[in-house]
Amino acid sequence: NLVMVTGGRNMGRVGTVVHREKHKGNFDICHVRDAAGNDFATRMGNVFVIGNGNKPMISLPKAKGIKISIMDELEKRKEVV
């Protein structure tokens, strides 16, 4: 399933669910892989399903939910100027 993270440090990222960990008496953890191949984990309460497979049922922003590093963002800004 295609999901968007709605809270926490990874807010705004989009990816597919890879694995779900169930912890009794604690928060369940969801492992997600984005389109760039980066893996990250977040709480299940921060995950919202937006599509089936790799196809979103809503329109995504131009970055497609991929988080770029500060250095990559700086290089893109230098190219524009």
PDB file of N, CA and C in Angstrom, residues 12-79:
ATOM      1  N   GLY A  12       5.279  14.146   5.799  1.00  0.00           N
ATOM      2  CA  GLY A  12       5.240  14.543   4.405  1.00  0.00           C
ATOM      3  C   GLY A  12       5.866  13.549   3.448  1.00  0.00           C
ATOM      4  N   ARG A  13       6.555  12.545   3.962  1.00  0.00           N
ATOM      5  CA  ARG A  13       7.184  11.557   3.089  1.00  0.00           C
ATOM      6  C   ARG A  13       6.152  10.546   2.603  1.00  0.00           C
ATOM      7  N   VAL A  14       6.361  10.037   1.399  1.00  0.00           N
ATOM      8  CA  VAL A  14       5.454   9.083   0.769  1.00  0.00           C
ATOM      9  C   VAL A  14       6.243   7.846   0.391  1.00  0.00           C
ATOM     10  N   GLY A  15       5.656   6.669   0.593  1.00  0.00           N
ATOM     11  CA  GLY A  15       6.322   5.429   0.217  1.00  0.00           C
ATOM     12  C   GLY A  15       5.397   4.241   0.370  1.00  0.00           C
ATOM     13  N   THR A  16       5.953   3.061   0.148  1.00  0.00           N
ATOM     14  CA  THR A  16       5.182   1.828   0.277  1.00  0.00           C
ATOM     15  C   THR A  16       5.566   1.113   1.566  1.00  0.00           C
ATOM     16  N   VAL A  17       4.590   0.451   2.161  1.00  0.00           N
ATOM     17  CA  VAL A  17       4.820  -0.273   3.410  1.00  0.00           C
ATOM     18  C   VAL A  17       5.646  -1.514   3.120  1.00  0.00           C
ATOM     19  N   VAL A  18       6.746  -1.676   3.837  1.00  0.00           N
ATOM     20  CA  VAL A  18       7.615  -2.829   3.681  1.00  0.00           C
ATOM     21  C   VAL A  18       7.330  -3.860   4.765  1.00  0.00           C
ATOM     22  N   HIS A  19       7.190  -3.366   6.002  1.00  0.00           N
ATOM     23  CA  HIS A  19       7.035  -4.277   7.138  1.00  0.00           C
ATOM     24  C   HIS A  19       6.313  -3.551   8.264  1.00  0.00           C
ATOM     25  N   ARG A  20       5.596  -4.321   9.069  1.00  0.00           N
ATOM     26  CA  ARG A  20       4.903  -3.769  10.235  1.00  0.00           C
ATOM     27  C   ARG A  20       5.300  -4.581  11.455  1.00  0.00           C
ATOM     28  N   GLU A  21       5.756  -3.894  12.496  1.00  0.00           N
ATOM     29  CA  GLU A  21       6.117  -4.552  13.746  1.00  0.00           C
ATOM     30  C   GLU A  21       5.030  -4.283  14.772  1.00  0.00           C
ATOM     31  N   LYS A  22       4.569  -5.342  15.423  1.00  0.00           N
ATOM     32  CA  LYS A  22       3.567  -5.185  16.469  1.00  0.00           C
ATOM     33  C   LYS A  22       4.245  -5.332  17.824  1.00  0.00           C
ATOM     34  N   HIS A  23       4.068  -4.329  18.674  1.00  0.00           N
ATOM     35  CA  HIS A  23       4.626  -4.329  20.017  1.00  0.00           C
ATOM     36  C   HIS A  23       3.476  -4.226  21.000  1.00  0.00           C
ATOM     37  N   LYS A  24       3.272  -5.269  21.764  1.00  0.00           N
ATOM     38  CA  LYS A  24       2.179  -5.255  22.735  1.00  0.00           C
ATOM     39  C   LYS A  24       2.480  -4.259  23.842  1.00  0.00           C
ATOM     40  N   GLY A  25       1.505  -3.428  24.157  1.00  0.00           N
ATOM     41  CA  GLY A  25       1.665  -2.448  25.214  1.00  0.00           C
ATOM     42  C   GLY A  25       2.508  -1.257  24.832  1.00  0.00           C
ATOM     43  N   ASN A  26       2.857  -1.137  23.557  1.00  0.00           N
ATOM     44  CA  ASN A  26       3.690  -0.036  23.100  1.00  0.00           C
ATOM     45  C   ASN A  26       3.229   0.356  21.697  1.00  0.00           C
ATOM     46  N   PHE A  27       3.931   1.258  21.051  1.00  0.00           N
ATOM     47  CA  PHE A  27       3.555   1.713  19.715  1.00  0.00           C
ATOM     48  C   PHE A  27       3.950   0.683  18.665  1.00  0.00           C
ATOM     49  N   ASP A  28       3.063   0.451  17.685  1.00  0.00           N
ATOM     50  CA  ASP A  28       3.403  -0.389  16.540  1.00  0.00           C
ATOM     51  C   ASP A  28       4.254   0.440  15.581  1.00  0.00           C
ATOM     52  N   ILE A  29       5.226  -0.211  14.945  1.00  0.00           N
ATOM     53  CA  ILE A  29       6.161   0.461  14.048  1.00  0.00           C
ATOM     54  C   ILE A  29       5.905   0.012  12.617  1.00  0.00           C
ATOM     55  N   CYS A  30       5.924   0.970  11.682  1.00  0.00           N
ATOM     56  CA  CYS A  30       5.721   0.687  10.271  1.00  0.00           C
ATOM     57  C   CYS A  30       7.003   1.065   9.521  1.00  0.00           C
ATOM     58  N   HIS A  31       7.557   0.130   8.763  1.00  0.00           N
ATOM     59  CA  HIS A  31       8.743   0.387   7.942  1.00  0.00           C
ATOM     60  C   HIS A  31       8.279   0.717   6.533  1.00  0.00           C
ATOM     61  N   VAL A  32       8.783   1.825   5.999  1.00  0.00           N
ATOM     62  CA  VAL A  32       8.337   2.353   4.710  1.00  0.00           C
ATOM     63  C   VAL A  32       9.549   2.567   3.815  1.00  0.00           C
ATOM     64  N   ARG A  33       9.372   2.321   2.505  1.00  0.00           N
ATOM     65  CA  ARG A  33      10.423   2.580   1.504  1.00  0.00           C
ATOM     66  C   ARG A  33       9.883   3.585   0.501  1.00  0.00           C
ATOM     67  N   ASP A  34      10.604   4.697   0.303  1.00  0.00           N
ATOM     68  CA  ASP A  34      10.142   5.719  -0.641  1.00  0.00           C
ATOM     69  C   ASP A  34      10.598   5.400  -2.060  1.00  0.00           C
ATOM     70  N   ALA A  35      10.222   6.245  -3.006  1.00  0.00           N
ATOM     71  CA  ALA A  35      10.515   6.003  -4.425  1.00  0.00           C
ATOM     72  C   ALA A  35      12.007   6.047  -4.722  1.00  0.00           C
ATOM     73  N   ALA A  36      12.786   6.743  -3.898  1.00  0.00           N
ATOM     74  CA  ALA A  36      14.233   6.815  -4.093  1.00  0.00           C
ATOM     75  C   ALA A  36      14.956   5.606  -3.507  1.00  0.00           C
ATOM     76  N   GLY A  37      14.223   4.719  -2.837  1.00  0.00           N
ATOM     77  CA  GLY A  37      14.825   3.520  -2.256  1.00  0.00           C
ATOM     78  C   GLY A  37      15.269   3.682  -0.822  1.00  0.00           C
ATOM     79  N   ASN A  38      14.969   4.813  -0.211  1.00  0.00           N
ATOM     80  CA  ASN A  38      15.348   5.046   1.184  1.00  0.00           C
ATOM     81  C   ASN A  38      14.331   4.400   2.116  1.00  0.00           C
ATOM     82  N   ASP A  39      14.827   3.703   3.125  1.00  0.00           N
ATOM     83  CA  ASP A  39      13.953   3.078   4.117  1.00  0.00           C
ATOM     84  C   ASP A  39      13.918   3.936   5.366  1.00  0.00           C
ATOM     85  N   PHE A  40      12.741   4.014   5.985  1.00  0.00           N
ATOM     86  CA  PHE A  40      12.590   4.702   7.258  1.00  0.00           C
ATOM     87  C   PHE A  40      11.456   4.052   8.024  1.00  0.00           C
ATOM     88  N   ALA A  41      11.418   4.312   9.323  1.00  0.00           N
ATOM     89  CA  ALA A  41      10.407   3.709  10.194  1.00  0.00           C
ATOM     90  C   ALA A  41       9.683   4.813  10.955  1.00  0.00           C
ATOM     91  N   THR A  42       8.402   4.589  11.219  1.00  0.00           N
ATOM     92  CA  THR A  42       7.595   5.538  11.969  1.00  0.00           C
ATOM     93  C   THR A  42       6.487   4.795  12.686  1.00  0.00           C
ATOM     94  N   ARG A  43       5.817   5.463  13.594  1.00  0.00           N
ATOM     95  CA  ARG A  43       4.705   4.853  14.315  1.00  0.00           C
ATOM     96  C   ARG A  43       3.515   4.658  13.386  1.00  0.00           C
ATOM     97  N   MET A  44       2.730   3.614  13.658  1.00  0.00           N
ATOM     98  CA  MET A  44       1.555   3.336  12.833  1.00  0.00           C
ATOM     99  C   MET A  44       0.543   4.474  12.892  1.00  0.00           C
ATOM    100  N   GLY A  45       0.488   5.190  14.009  1.00  0.00           N
ATOM    101  CA  GLY A  45      -0.436   6.316  14.129  1.00  0.00           C
ATOM    102  C   GLY A  45      -0.089   7.470  13.212  1.00  0.00           C
ATOM    103  N   ASN A  46       1.136   7.503  12.701  1.00  0.00           N
ATOM    104  CA  ASN A  46       1.587   8.568  11.807  1.00  0.00           C
ATOM    105  C   ASN A  46       1.433   8.206  10.337  1.00  0.00           C
ATOM    106  N   VAL A  47       0.894   7.025  10.033  1.00  0.00           N
ATOM    107  CA  VAL A  47       0.816   6.544   8.655  1.00  0.00           C
ATOM    108  C   VAL A  47      -0.622   6.629   8.161  1.00  0.00           C
ATOM    109  N   PHE A  48      -0.800   7.162   6.940  1.00  0.00           N
ATOM    110  CA  PHE A  48      -2.122   7.300   6.327  1.00  0.00           C
ATOM    111  C   PHE A  48      -2.060   6.712   4.923  1.00  0.00           C
ATOM    112  N   VAL A  49      -2.918   5.733   4.625  1.00  0.00           N
ATOM    113  CA  VAL A  49      -2.910   5.073   3.319  1.00  0.00           C
ATOM    114  C   VAL A  49      -3.512   6.007   2.278  1.00  0.00           C
ATOM    115  N   ILE A  50      -2.792   6.229   1.163  1.00  0.00           N
ATOM    116  CA  ILE A  50      -3.262   7.120   0.103  1.00  0.00           C
ATOM    117  C   ILE A  50      -3.411   6.416  -1.236  1.00  0.00           C
ATOM    118  N   GLY A  51      -3.092   5.115  -1.304  1.00  0.00           N
ATOM    119  CA  GLY A  51      -3.220   4.433  -2.574  1.00  0.00           C
ATOM    120  C   GLY A  51      -3.004   2.942  -2.449  1.00  0.00           C
ATOM    121  N   ASN A  52      -3.237   2.260  -3.547  1.00  0.00           N
ATOM    122  CA  ASN A  52      -3.091   0.816  -3.601  1.00  0.00           C
ATOM    123  C   ASN A  52      -1.906   0.482  -4.499  1.00  0.00           C
ATOM    124  N   GLY A  53      -0.999  -0.354  -4.023  1.00  0.00           N
ATOM    125  CA  GLY A  53       0.213  -0.656  -4.785  1.00  0.00           C
ATOM    126  C   GLY A  53       1.090   0.577  -4.847  1.00  0.00           C
ATOM    127  N   ASN A  54       1.499   0.971  -6.048  1.00  0.00           N
ATOM    128  CA  ASN A  54       2.302   2.187  -6.233  1.00  0.00           C
ATOM    129  C   ASN A  54       1.488   3.334  -6.807  1.00  0.00           C
ATOM    130  N   LYS A  55       0.184   3.141  -6.971  1.00  0.00           N
ATOM    131  CA  LYS A  55      -0.660   4.151  -7.599  1.00  0.00           C
ATOM    132  C   LYS A  55      -1.410   4.962  -6.542  1.00  0.00           C
ATOM    133  N   PRO A  56      -1.133   6.271  -6.439  1.00  0.00           N
ATOM    134  CA  PRO A  56      -1.850   7.092  -5.457  1.00  0.00           C
ATOM    135  C   PRO A  56      -3.264   7.411  -5.919  1.00  0.00           C
ATOM    136  N   MET A  57      -4.188   7.504  -4.978  1.00  0.00           N
ATOM    137  CA  MET A  57      -5.565   7.875  -5.286  1.00  0.00           C
ATOM    138  C   MET A  57      -5.781   9.378  -5.135  1.00  0.00           C
ATOM    139  N   ILE A  58      -4.733  10.100  -4.747  1.00  0.00           N
ATOM    140  CA  ILE A  58      -4.767  11.556  -4.638  1.00  0.00           C
ATOM    141  C   ILE A  58      -3.600  12.123  -5.427  1.00  0.00           C
ATOM    142  N   SER A  59      -3.638  13.401  -5.703  1.00  0.00           N
ATOM    143  CA  SER A  59      -2.507  14.021  -6.392  1.00  0.00           C
ATOM    144  C   SER A  59      -1.425  14.352  -5.370  1.00  0.00           C
ATOM    145  N   LEU A  60      -0.180  14.101  -5.759  1.00  0.00           N
ATOM    146  CA  LEU A  60       0.963  14.328  -4.877  1.00  0.00           C
ATOM    147  C   LEU A  60       1.677  15.621  -5.256  1.00  0.00           C
ATOM    148  N   PRO A  61       2.400  16.244  -4.322  1.00  0.00           N
ATOM    149  CA  PRO A  61       3.181  17.434  -4.651  1.00  0.00           C
ATOM    150  C   PRO A  61       4.290  17.115  -5.658  1.00  0.00           C
ATOM    151  N   LYS A  62       4.937  18.136  -6.190  1.00  0.00           N
ATOM    152  CA  LYS A  62       5.914  17.921  -7.251  1.00  0.00           C
ATOM    153  C   LYS A  62       7.103  17.069  -6.816  1.00  0.00           C
ATOM    154  N   ALA A  63       7.446  17.082  -5.539  1.00  0.00           N
ATOM    155  CA  ALA A  63       8.569  16.278  -5.051  1.00  0.00           C
ATOM    156  C   ALA A  63       8.164  14.816  -4.835  1.00  0.00           C
ATOM    157  N   LYS A  64       6.901  14.501  -4.971  1.00  0.00           N
ATOM    158  CA  LYS A  64       6.366  13.142  -4.818  1.00  0.00           C
ATOM    159  C   LYS A  64       6.638  12.549  -3.434  1.00  0.00           C
ATOM    160  N   GLY A  65       6.850  13.407  -2.439  1.00  0.00           N
ATOM    161  CA  GLY A  65       7.041  12.936  -1.079  1.00  0.00           C
ATOM    162  C   GLY A  65       8.426  12.403  -0.783  1.00  0.00           C
ATOM    163  N   ILE A  66       9.392  12.700  -1.634  1.00  0.00           N
ATOM    164  CA  ILE A  66      10.760  12.242  -1.417  1.00  0.00           C
ATOM    165  C   ILE A  66      11.518  13.335  -0.682  1.00  0.00           C
ATOM    166  N   LYS A  67      12.123  12.976   0.440  1.00  0.00           N
ATOM    167  CA  LYS A  67      12.873  13.934   1.249  1.00  0.00           C
ATOM    168  C   LYS A  67      14.306  13.980   0.752  1.00  0.00           C
ATOM    169  N   ILE A  68      14.776  15.182   0.412  1.00  0.00           N
ATOM    170  CA  ILE A  68      16.161  15.318  -0.045  1.00  0.00           C
ATOM    171  C   ILE A  68      16.994  15.893   1.092  1.00  0.00           C
ATOM    172  N   SER A  69      18.280  15.634   1.052  1.00  0.00           N
ATOM    173  CA  SER A  69      19.164  16.119   2.112  1.00  0.00           C
ATOM    174  C   SER A  69      19.397  17.618   1.944  1.00  0.00           C
ATOM    175  N   ILE A  70      19.920  18.238   2.962  1.00  0.00           N
ATOM    176  CA  ILE A  70      20.184  19.672   2.941  1.00  0.00           C
ATOM    177  C   ILE A  70      21.219  20.011   1.873  1.00  0.00           C
ATOM    178  N   MET A  71      22.217  19.153   1.711  1.00  0.00           N
ATOM    179  CA  MET A  71      23.261  19.404   0.714  1.00  0.00           C
ATOM    180  C   MET A  71      22.699  19.328  -0.706  1.00  0.00           C
ATOM    181  N   ASP A  72      21.823  18.349  -0.968  1.00  0.00           N
ATOM    182  CA  ASP A  72      21.207  18.235  -2.295  1.00  0.00           C
ATOM    183  C   ASP A  72      20.323  19.447  -2.592  1.00  0.00           C
ATOM    184  N   GLU A  73      19.603  19.911  -1.578  1.00  0.00           N
ATOM    185  CA  GLU A  73      18.752  21.087  -1.747  1.00  0.00           C
ATOM    186  C   GLU A  73      19.595  22.321  -2.051  1.00  0.00           C
ATOM    187  N   LEU A  74      20.730  22.454  -1.394  1.00  0.00           N
ATOM    188  CA  LEU A  74      21.642  23.575  -1.623  1.00  0.00           C
ATOM    189  C   LEU A  74      22.188  23.553  -3.056  1.00  0.00           C
ATOM    190  N   GLU A  75      22.550  22.371  -3.538  1.00  0.00           N
ATOM    191  CA  GLU A  75      23.062  22.245  -4.900  1.00  0.00           C
ATOM    192  C   GLU A  75      21.989  22.611  -5.924  1.00  0.00           C
ATOM    193  N   LYS A  76      20.745  22.222  -5.689  1.00  0.00           N
ATOM    194  CA  LYS A  76      19.662  22.576  -6.604  1.00  0.00           C
ATOM    195  C   LYS A  76      19.454  24.087  -6.660  1.00  0.00           C
ATOM    196  N   ARG A  77      19.553  24.741  -5.503  1.00  0.00           N
ATOM    197  CA  ARG A  77      19.384  26.194  -5.466  1.00  0.00           C
ATOM    198  C   ARG A  77      20.511  26.891  -6.197  1.00  0.00           C
ATOM    199  N   LYS A  78      21.744  26.363  -6.123  1.00  0.00           N
ATOM    200  CA  LYS A  78      22.881  26.949  -6.827  1.00  0.00           C
ATOM    201  C   LYS A  78      22.711  26.813  -8.333  1.00  0.00           C
ATOM    202  N   GLU A  79      22.134  25.687  -8.791  1.00  0.00           N
ATOM    203  CA  GLU A  79      21.935  25.470 -10.223  1.00  0.00           C
ATOM    204  C   GLU A  79      20.923  26.465 -10.790  1.00  0.00           C
TER     205      GLU A  79
END
